[in-house]
XYZ file of C-alpha atoms in Angstrom:
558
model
C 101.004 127.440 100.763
C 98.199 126.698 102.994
C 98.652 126.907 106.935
C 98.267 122.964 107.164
C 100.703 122.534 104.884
C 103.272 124.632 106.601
C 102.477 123.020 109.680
C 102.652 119.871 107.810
C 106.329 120.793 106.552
C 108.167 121.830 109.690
C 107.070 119.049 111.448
C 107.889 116.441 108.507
C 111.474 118.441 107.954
C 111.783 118.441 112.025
C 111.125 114.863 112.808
C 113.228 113.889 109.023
C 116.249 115.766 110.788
C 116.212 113.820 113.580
C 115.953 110.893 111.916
C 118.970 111.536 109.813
C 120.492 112.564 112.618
C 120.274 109.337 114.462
C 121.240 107.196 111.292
C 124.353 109.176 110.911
C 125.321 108.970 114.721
C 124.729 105.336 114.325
C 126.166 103.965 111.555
C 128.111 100.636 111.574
C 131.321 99.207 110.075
C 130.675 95.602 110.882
C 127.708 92.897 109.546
C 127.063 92.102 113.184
C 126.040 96.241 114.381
C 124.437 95.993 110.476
C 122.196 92.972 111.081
C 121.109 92.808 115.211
C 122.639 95.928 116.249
C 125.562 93.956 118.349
C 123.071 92.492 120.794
C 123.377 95.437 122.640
C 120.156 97.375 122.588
C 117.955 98.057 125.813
C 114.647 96.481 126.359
C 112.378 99.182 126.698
C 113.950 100.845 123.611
C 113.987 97.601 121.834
C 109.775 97.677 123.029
C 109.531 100.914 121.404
C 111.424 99.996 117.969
C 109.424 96.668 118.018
C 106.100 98.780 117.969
C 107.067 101.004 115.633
C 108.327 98.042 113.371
C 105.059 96.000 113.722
C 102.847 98.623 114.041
C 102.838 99.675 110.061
C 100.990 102.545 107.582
C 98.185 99.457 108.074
C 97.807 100.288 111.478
C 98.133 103.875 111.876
C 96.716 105.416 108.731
C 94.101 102.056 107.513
C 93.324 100.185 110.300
C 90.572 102.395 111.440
C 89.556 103.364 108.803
C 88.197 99.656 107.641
C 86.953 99.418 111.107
C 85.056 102.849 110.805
C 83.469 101.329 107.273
C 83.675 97.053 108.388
C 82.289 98.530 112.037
C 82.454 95.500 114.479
C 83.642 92.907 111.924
C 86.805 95.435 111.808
C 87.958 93.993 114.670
C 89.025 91.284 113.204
C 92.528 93.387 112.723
C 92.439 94.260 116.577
C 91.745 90.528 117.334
C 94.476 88.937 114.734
C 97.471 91.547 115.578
C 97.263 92.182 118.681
C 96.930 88.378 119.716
C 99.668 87.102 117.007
C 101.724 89.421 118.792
C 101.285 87.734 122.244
C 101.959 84.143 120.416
C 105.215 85.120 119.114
C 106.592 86.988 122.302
C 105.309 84.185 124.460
C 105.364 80.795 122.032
C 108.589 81.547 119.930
C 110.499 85.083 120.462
C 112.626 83.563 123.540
C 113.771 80.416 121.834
C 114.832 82.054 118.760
C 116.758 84.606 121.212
C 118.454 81.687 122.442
C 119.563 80.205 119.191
C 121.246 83.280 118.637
C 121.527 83.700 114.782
C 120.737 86.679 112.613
C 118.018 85.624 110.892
C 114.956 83.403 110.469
C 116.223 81.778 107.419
C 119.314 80.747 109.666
C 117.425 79.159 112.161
C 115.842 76.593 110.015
C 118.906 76.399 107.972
C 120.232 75.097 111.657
C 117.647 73.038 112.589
C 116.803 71.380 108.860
C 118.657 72.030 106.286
C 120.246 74.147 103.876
C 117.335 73.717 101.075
C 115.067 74.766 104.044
C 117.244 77.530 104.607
C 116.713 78.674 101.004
C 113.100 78.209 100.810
C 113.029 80.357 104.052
C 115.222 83.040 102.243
C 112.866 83.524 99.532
C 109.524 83.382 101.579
C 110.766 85.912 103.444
C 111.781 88.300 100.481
C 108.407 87.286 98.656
C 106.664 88.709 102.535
C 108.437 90.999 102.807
C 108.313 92.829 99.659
C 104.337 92.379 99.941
C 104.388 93.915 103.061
C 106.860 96.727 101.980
C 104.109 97.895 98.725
C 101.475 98.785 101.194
C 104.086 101.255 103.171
C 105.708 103.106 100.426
C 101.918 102.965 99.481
C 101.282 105.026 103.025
C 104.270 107.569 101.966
C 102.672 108.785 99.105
C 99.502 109.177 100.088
C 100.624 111.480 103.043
C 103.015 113.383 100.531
C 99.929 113.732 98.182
C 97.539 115.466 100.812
C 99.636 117.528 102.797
C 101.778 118.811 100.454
C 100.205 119.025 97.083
C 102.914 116.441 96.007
C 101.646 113.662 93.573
C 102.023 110.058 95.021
C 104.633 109.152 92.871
C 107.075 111.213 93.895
C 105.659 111.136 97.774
C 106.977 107.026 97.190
C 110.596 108.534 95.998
C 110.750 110.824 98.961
C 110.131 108.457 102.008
C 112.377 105.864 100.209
C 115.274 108.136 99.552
C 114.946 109.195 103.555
C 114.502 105.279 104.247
C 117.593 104.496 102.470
C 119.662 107.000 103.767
C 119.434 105.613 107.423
C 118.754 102.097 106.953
C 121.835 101.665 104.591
C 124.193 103.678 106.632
C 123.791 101.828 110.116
C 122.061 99.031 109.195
C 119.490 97.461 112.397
C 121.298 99.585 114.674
C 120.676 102.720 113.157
C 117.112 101.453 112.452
C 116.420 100.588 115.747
C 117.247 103.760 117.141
C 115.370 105.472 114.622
C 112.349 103.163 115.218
C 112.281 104.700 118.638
C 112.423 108.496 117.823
C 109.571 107.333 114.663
C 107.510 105.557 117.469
C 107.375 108.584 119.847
C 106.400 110.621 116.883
C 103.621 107.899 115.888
C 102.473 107.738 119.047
C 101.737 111.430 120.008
C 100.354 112.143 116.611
C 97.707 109.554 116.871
C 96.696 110.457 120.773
C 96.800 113.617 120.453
C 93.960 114.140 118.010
C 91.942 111.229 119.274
C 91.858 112.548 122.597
C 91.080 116.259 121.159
C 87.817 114.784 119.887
C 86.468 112.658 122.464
C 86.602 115.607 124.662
C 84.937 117.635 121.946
C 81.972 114.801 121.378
C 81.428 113.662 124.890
C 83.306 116.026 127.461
C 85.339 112.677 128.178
C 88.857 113.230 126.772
C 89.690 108.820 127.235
C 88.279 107.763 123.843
C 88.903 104.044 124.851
C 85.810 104.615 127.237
C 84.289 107.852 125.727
C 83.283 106.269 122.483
C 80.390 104.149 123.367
C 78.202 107.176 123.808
C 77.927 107.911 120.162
C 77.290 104.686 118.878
C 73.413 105.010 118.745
C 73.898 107.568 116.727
C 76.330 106.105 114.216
C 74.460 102.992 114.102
C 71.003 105.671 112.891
C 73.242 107.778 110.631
C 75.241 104.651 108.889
C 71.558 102.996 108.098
C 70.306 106.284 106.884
C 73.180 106.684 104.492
C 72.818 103.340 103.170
C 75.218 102.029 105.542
C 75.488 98.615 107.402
C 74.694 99.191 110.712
C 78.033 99.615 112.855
C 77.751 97.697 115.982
C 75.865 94.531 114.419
C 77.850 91.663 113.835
C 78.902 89.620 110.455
C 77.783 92.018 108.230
C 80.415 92.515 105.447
C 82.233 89.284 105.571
C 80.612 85.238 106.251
C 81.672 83.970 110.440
C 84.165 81.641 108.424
C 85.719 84.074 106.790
C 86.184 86.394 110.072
C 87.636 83.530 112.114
C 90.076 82.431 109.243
C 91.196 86.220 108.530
C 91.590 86.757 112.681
C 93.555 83.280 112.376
C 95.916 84.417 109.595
C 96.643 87.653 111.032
C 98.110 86.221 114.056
C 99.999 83.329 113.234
C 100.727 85.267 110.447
C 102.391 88.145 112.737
C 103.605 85.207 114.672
C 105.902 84.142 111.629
C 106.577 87.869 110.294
C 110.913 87.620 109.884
C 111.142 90.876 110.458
C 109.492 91.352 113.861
C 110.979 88.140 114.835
C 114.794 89.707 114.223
C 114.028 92.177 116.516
C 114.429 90.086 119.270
C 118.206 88.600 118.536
C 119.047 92.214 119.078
C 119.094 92.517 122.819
C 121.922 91.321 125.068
C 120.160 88.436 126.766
C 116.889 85.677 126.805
C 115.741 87.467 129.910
C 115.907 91.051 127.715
C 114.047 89.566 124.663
C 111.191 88.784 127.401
C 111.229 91.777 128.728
C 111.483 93.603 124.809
C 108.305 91.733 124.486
C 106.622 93.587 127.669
C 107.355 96.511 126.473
C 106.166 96.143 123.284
C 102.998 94.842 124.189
C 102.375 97.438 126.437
C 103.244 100.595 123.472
C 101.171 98.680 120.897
C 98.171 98.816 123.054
C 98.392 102.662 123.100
C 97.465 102.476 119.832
C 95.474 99.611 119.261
C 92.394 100.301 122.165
C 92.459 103.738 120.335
C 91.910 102.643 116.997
C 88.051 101.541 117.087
C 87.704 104.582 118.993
C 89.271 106.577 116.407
C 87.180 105.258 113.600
C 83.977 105.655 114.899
C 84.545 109.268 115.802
C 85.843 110.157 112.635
C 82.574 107.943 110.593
C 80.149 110.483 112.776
C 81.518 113.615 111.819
C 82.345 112.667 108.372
C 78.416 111.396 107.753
C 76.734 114.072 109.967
C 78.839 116.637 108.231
C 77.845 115.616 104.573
C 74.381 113.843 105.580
C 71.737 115.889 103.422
C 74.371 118.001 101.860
C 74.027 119.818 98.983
C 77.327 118.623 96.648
C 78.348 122.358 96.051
C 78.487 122.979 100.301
C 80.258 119.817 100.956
C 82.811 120.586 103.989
C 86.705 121.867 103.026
C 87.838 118.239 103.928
C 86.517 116.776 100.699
C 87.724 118.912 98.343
C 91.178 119.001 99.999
C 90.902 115.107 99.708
C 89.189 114.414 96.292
C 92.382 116.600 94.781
C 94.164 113.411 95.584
C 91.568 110.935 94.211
C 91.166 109.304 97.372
C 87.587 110.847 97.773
C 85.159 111.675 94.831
C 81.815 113.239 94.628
C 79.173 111.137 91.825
C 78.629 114.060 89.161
C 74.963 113.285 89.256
C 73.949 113.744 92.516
C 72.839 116.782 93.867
C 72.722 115.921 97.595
C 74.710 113.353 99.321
C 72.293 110.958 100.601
C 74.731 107.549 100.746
C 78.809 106.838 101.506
C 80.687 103.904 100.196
C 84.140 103.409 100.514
C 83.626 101.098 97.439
C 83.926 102.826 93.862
C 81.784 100.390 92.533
C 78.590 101.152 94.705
C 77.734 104.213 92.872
C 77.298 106.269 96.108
C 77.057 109.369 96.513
C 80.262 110.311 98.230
C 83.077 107.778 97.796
C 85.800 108.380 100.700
C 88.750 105.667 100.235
C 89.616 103.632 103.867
C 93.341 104.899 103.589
C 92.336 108.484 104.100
C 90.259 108.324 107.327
C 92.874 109.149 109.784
C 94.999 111.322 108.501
C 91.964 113.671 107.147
C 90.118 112.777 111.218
C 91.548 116.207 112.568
C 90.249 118.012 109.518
C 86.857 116.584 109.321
C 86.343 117.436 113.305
C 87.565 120.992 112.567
C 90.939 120.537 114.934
C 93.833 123.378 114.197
C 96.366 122.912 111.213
C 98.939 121.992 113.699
C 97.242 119.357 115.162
C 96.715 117.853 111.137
C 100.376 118.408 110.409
C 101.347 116.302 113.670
C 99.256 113.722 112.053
C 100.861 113.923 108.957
C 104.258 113.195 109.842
C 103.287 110.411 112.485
C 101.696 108.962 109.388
C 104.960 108.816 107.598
C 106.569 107.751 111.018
C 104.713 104.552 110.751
C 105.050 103.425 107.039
C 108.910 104.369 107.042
C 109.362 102.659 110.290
C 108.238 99.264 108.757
C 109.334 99.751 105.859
C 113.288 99.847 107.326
C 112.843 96.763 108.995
C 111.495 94.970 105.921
C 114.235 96.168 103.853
C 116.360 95.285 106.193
C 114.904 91.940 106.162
C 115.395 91.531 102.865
C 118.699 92.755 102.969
C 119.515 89.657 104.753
C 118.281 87.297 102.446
C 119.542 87.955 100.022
C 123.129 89.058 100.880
C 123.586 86.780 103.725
C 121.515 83.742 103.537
C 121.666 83.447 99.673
C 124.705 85.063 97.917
C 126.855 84.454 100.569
C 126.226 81.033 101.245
C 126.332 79.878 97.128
C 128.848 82.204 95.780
C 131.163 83.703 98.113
C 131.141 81.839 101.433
C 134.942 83.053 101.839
C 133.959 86.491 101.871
C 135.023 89.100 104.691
C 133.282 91.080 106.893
C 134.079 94.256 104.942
C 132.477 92.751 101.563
C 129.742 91.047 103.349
C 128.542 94.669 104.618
C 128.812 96.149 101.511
C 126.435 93.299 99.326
C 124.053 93.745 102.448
C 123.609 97.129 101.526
C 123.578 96.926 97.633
C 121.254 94.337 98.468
C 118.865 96.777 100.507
C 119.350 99.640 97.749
C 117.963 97.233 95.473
C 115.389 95.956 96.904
C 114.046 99.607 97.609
C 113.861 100.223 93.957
C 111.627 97.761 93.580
C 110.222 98.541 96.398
C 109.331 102.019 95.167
C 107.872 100.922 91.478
C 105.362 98.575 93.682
C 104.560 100.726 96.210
C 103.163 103.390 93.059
C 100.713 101.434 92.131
C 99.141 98.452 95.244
C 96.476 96.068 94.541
C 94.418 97.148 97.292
C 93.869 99.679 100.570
C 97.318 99.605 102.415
C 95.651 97.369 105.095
C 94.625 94.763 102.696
C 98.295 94.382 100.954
C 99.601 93.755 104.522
C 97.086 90.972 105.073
C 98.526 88.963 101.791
C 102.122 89.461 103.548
C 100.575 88.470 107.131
C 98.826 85.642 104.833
C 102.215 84.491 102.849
C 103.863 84.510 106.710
C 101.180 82.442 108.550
C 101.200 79.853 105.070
C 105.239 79.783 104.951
C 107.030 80.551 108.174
C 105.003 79.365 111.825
C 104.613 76.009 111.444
C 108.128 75.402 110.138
C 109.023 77.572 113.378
C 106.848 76.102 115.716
C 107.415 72.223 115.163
C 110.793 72.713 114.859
C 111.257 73.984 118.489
C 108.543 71.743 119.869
C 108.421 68.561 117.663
C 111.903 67.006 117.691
C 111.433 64.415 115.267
C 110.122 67.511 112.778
C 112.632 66.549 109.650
C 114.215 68.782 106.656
C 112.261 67.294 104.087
C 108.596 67.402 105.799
C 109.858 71.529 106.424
C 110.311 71.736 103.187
C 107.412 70.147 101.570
C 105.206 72.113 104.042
C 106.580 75.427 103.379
C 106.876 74.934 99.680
C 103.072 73.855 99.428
C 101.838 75.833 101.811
C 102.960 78.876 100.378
C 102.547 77.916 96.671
C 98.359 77.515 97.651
C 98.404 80.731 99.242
C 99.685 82.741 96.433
C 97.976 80.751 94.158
C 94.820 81.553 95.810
C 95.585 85.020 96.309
C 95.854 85.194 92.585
C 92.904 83.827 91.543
C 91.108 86.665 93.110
C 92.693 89.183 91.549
C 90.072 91.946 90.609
C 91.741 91.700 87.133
C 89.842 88.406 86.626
C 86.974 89.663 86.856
C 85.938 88.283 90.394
C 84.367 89.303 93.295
C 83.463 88.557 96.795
C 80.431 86.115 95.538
C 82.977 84.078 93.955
C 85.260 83.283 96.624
C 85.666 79.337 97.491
C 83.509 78.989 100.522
C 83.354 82.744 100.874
C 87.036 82.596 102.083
C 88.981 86.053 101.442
C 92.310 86.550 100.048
C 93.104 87.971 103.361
C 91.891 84.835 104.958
C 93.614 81.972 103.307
C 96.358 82.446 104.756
C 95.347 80.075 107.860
C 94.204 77.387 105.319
C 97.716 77.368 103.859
C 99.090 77.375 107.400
C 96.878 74.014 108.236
C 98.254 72.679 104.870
C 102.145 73.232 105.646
C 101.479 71.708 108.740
C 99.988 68.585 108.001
C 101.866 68.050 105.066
C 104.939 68.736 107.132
C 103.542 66.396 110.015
C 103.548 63.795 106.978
C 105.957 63.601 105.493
C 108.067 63.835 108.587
C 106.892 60.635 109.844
C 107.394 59.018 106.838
C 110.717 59.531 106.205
C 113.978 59.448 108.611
C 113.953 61.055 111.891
C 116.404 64.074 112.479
C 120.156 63.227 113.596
C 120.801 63.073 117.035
C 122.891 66.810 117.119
C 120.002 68.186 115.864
C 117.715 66.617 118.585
C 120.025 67.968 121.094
C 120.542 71.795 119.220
C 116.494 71.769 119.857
C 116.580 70.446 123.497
C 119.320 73.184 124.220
C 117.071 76.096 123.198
C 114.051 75.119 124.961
C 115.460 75.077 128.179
C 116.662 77.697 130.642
C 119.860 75.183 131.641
C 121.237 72.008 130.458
C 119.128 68.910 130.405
C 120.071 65.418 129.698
C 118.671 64.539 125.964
C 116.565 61.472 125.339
C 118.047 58.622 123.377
C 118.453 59.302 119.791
C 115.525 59.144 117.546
C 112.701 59.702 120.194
C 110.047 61.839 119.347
C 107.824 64.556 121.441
């Protein structure tokens, strides 16, 4: 056993202790502790577990990496995450808070209808098991480079250790969790970052630090057949970077299970506050990332710029074991990177691997690339709890329970929840084995399938009173149904590629097209058919104000 993988090993079997330690010290007996942790945790904690919920294995181990290879059109992750995050703490988190229910799917089952209620249920399991593929995705590849163990069974590991804790204590034990995996996440991606900013520039703030080697980048990316970093609209049309920043944040804006997070603190004024928090641990991260990924693109092409392919550096033959990086048999010096198999490059290094192979490739200690390691799986098995969880919901509560056994008690309603999350890990699992695409990309179909199903139904039901059940529906059920549809029909296993998209719009992107859809067709059909009853008028005019306010006579619009 190499010295990075026993560094890699205690701290995975350190920080997997405490986790199972926390999910055994908080496990729950009742669906309410199971589902929003009894409305009792605190905000900054809440903050914490919100950024380590949100902030996925897209984030920490892809999101620089398609910035380091994208360059500045890579920010269109920074832009649409960070910003859908501000729209839903500030434009919906609150009101939902004050509505009070467990779930997104109950909230428009209370303020449309119960065949709203069910379309919501199975957007949200259709999200959320999209979203789930690309973290079990993360797992493996973390299991497969540290510790020699194939990606298969790196997905078995991080779910058994996600169901363990997430089925014993349910959100609460999550939530707790989510705080000990964020601290972990947190120091593991700082730590290194700040390591090699004061290494490359004697300025150990890499938000500020990283400017200084961007000539350079910009010289070596052109010379290694490269776009050039810092220009503008080079991999993807304007249109298509405006729709994919647009679908990433109303798409985060309608994620269910961020949104949960906030019926689990004891007041309106806390969910606020949970939001503050949040916002301010997320940005640790995020103002780090572009820094991250252009460090790690300048040591990885000046050290294999001009190379000889039998004196590439250890890093690529640690990572090509996995199949994540590959040498072309017939060259004899590398003179060109892709992170496309297709281009025929000379050195083919996959987006996934960037950070969690940055310490190696600047030469940083083995302890310093085991950290890494397990704040890699700290971030996919975060996310992955809370979409479990998620669809744990869904299914038990919003959909068995309400069909087949609406008498059921408390005690049986707990138990389906977590058959229901067992399940769904299962599949989970057999997905996450083999993803369509980088783990970054199979979160932006989930962010996509959110912004297309969930925000508008969310957003005109607080704000537009005369919203109806029937316009909801129509609007989420055709919204949706074009996403998918569209995210099908670029499947690489028709033959396509990015020449043939309509209008040049990515799969990634449609998402806001299929949110513009639900909406008008919701906006529609609303208007031209009955207005909402009066108790629902006044259920909506309760939650958008901090104290009672007389309603406006029945059937009047806003």
């Amino acid at each position: 056993m190499s010295e990075i993988q026993i560094w890699t090993t205690i701290f995975i079997v350190l920080s997997f202790g405490v986790y199972m330690t926390i999910a055994w010290r908080s496990r729950v007996r009742e669906t309410e502790g199971f589902y929003v942790a009894g409305h009792g945790v605190p905000t900054i904690a809440n903050g914490a577990a919100i950024g380590a919920d949100w902030m996925s294995a897209a984030s920490f181990i892809s999101m620089a990496g398609l910035i380091a290879f994208l360059g500045y059109d890579g920010s269109i992750y920074l832009m649409g995450w960070t910003g859908g995050y501000v729209l839903l703490a500030l434009l919906l988190a609150p009101y939902l808070r004050k509505w009070g229910k467990y779930t997104v799917p109950e909230f428009v089952g209370d303020r449309y209808s119960e065949l709203v209620r069910t379309i919501s249920a199975v957007a949200a399991i259709i999200v959320s098991f999209t979203y789930v593929v690309g973290q079990m995705n993360g797992g493996g590849i973390v299991f497969s480079r540290f510790l020699n163990v194939d990606i298969t069974w790196g997905v078995i590991i991080a779910a058994v250790v996600i169901f363990v804790y997430a089925v014993l204590g349910g959100m609460k034990s999550i939530t707790w969790t989510q705080v000990a995996q964020y601290t972990v996440l947190i120091i593991a991606y700082l730590i290194p970052a700040v390591a090699v900013a004061q290494t490359m520039t004697g300025i150990p703030i890499p938000q500020v630090s990283f400017g200084q080697i961007l000539s350079g980048l910009n010289d070596l990316s052109v010379e290694l057949g490269l776009e050039v970093f810092t220009d503008p609209f080079t991999s993807r049309p304007m249109l298509d970077i405006f729709l994919v920043t647009m679908a990433l944040m109303i798409g985060t804006a309608g994620l269910p299970h961020v949104i949960i997070r906030f019926y689990t603190t004891k007041t309106v004024r806390g969910s606020r506050w949970s939001a503050f928090w949040a916002l301010f641990f997320i940005a640790l991260l995020y103002t780090t990332a572009p820094a991250v990924g252009a460090f790690t693109k300048f040591n990885l092409l000046e050290g294999v710029n001009g190379t000889s392919t039998d004196n590439l550096p250890a890093w690529v033959q640690n990572w090509a074991a996995t199949g994540l990086v590959s040498v072309n048999e017939n060259a004899d010096v590398v003179n060109s990177v892709s992170n496309d198999p297709a281009a025929g490059a000379d050195l083919t290094v996959n987006n996934d691997i960037l950070v969690l192979a940055s310490p190696e490739i600047a030469g940083l200690p083995a302890p310093i690339v085991g950290l890494v390691a397990a704040g890699g799986l700290a971030a996919a098995m975060s996310t992955a709890a809370g979409l479990l969880l998620v669809i744990s919901s869904s299914v038990s509560h919003d959909l068995y329970f309400r069909y087949f056994r609406k008498t059921a008690g408390d005690h049986e309603r707990l138990f389906a929840g977590r058959i229901a999350m067992a399940l769904a890990i299962v599949v989970a699992v057999i997905a996450g084995i083999n993803p369509p695409a980088f783990v970054a990309q199979v979160v932006a179909f989930a962010f996509g399938m959110a912004a297309s199903s969930f925000f508008p139904a969310i957003v005109l039901g607080i704000f537009w009173k005369r919203c109806n059940a029937i316009g909801a529906a129509a609007g989420m059920i055709i919204g949706l149904g074009f996403t998918i549809t569209y995210m099908l029909y670029t499947l690489e296993v028709f033959g396509l590629s990015a020449h043939d998209y309509i209008f040049g719009i990515s799969p990634e992107g449609i998402g806001a097209v299929g949110a513009l859809v639900n909406a008008v067709v919701t906006v529609v059909v609303s208007l031209l058919t009955p207005a909402p009853s009066r108790h629902v008028t006044d259920m909506v005019e309760s939650i958008r104000y901090p104290s009672p306010r007389r309603s406006q006579p029945s059937g009047a619009a806003e």
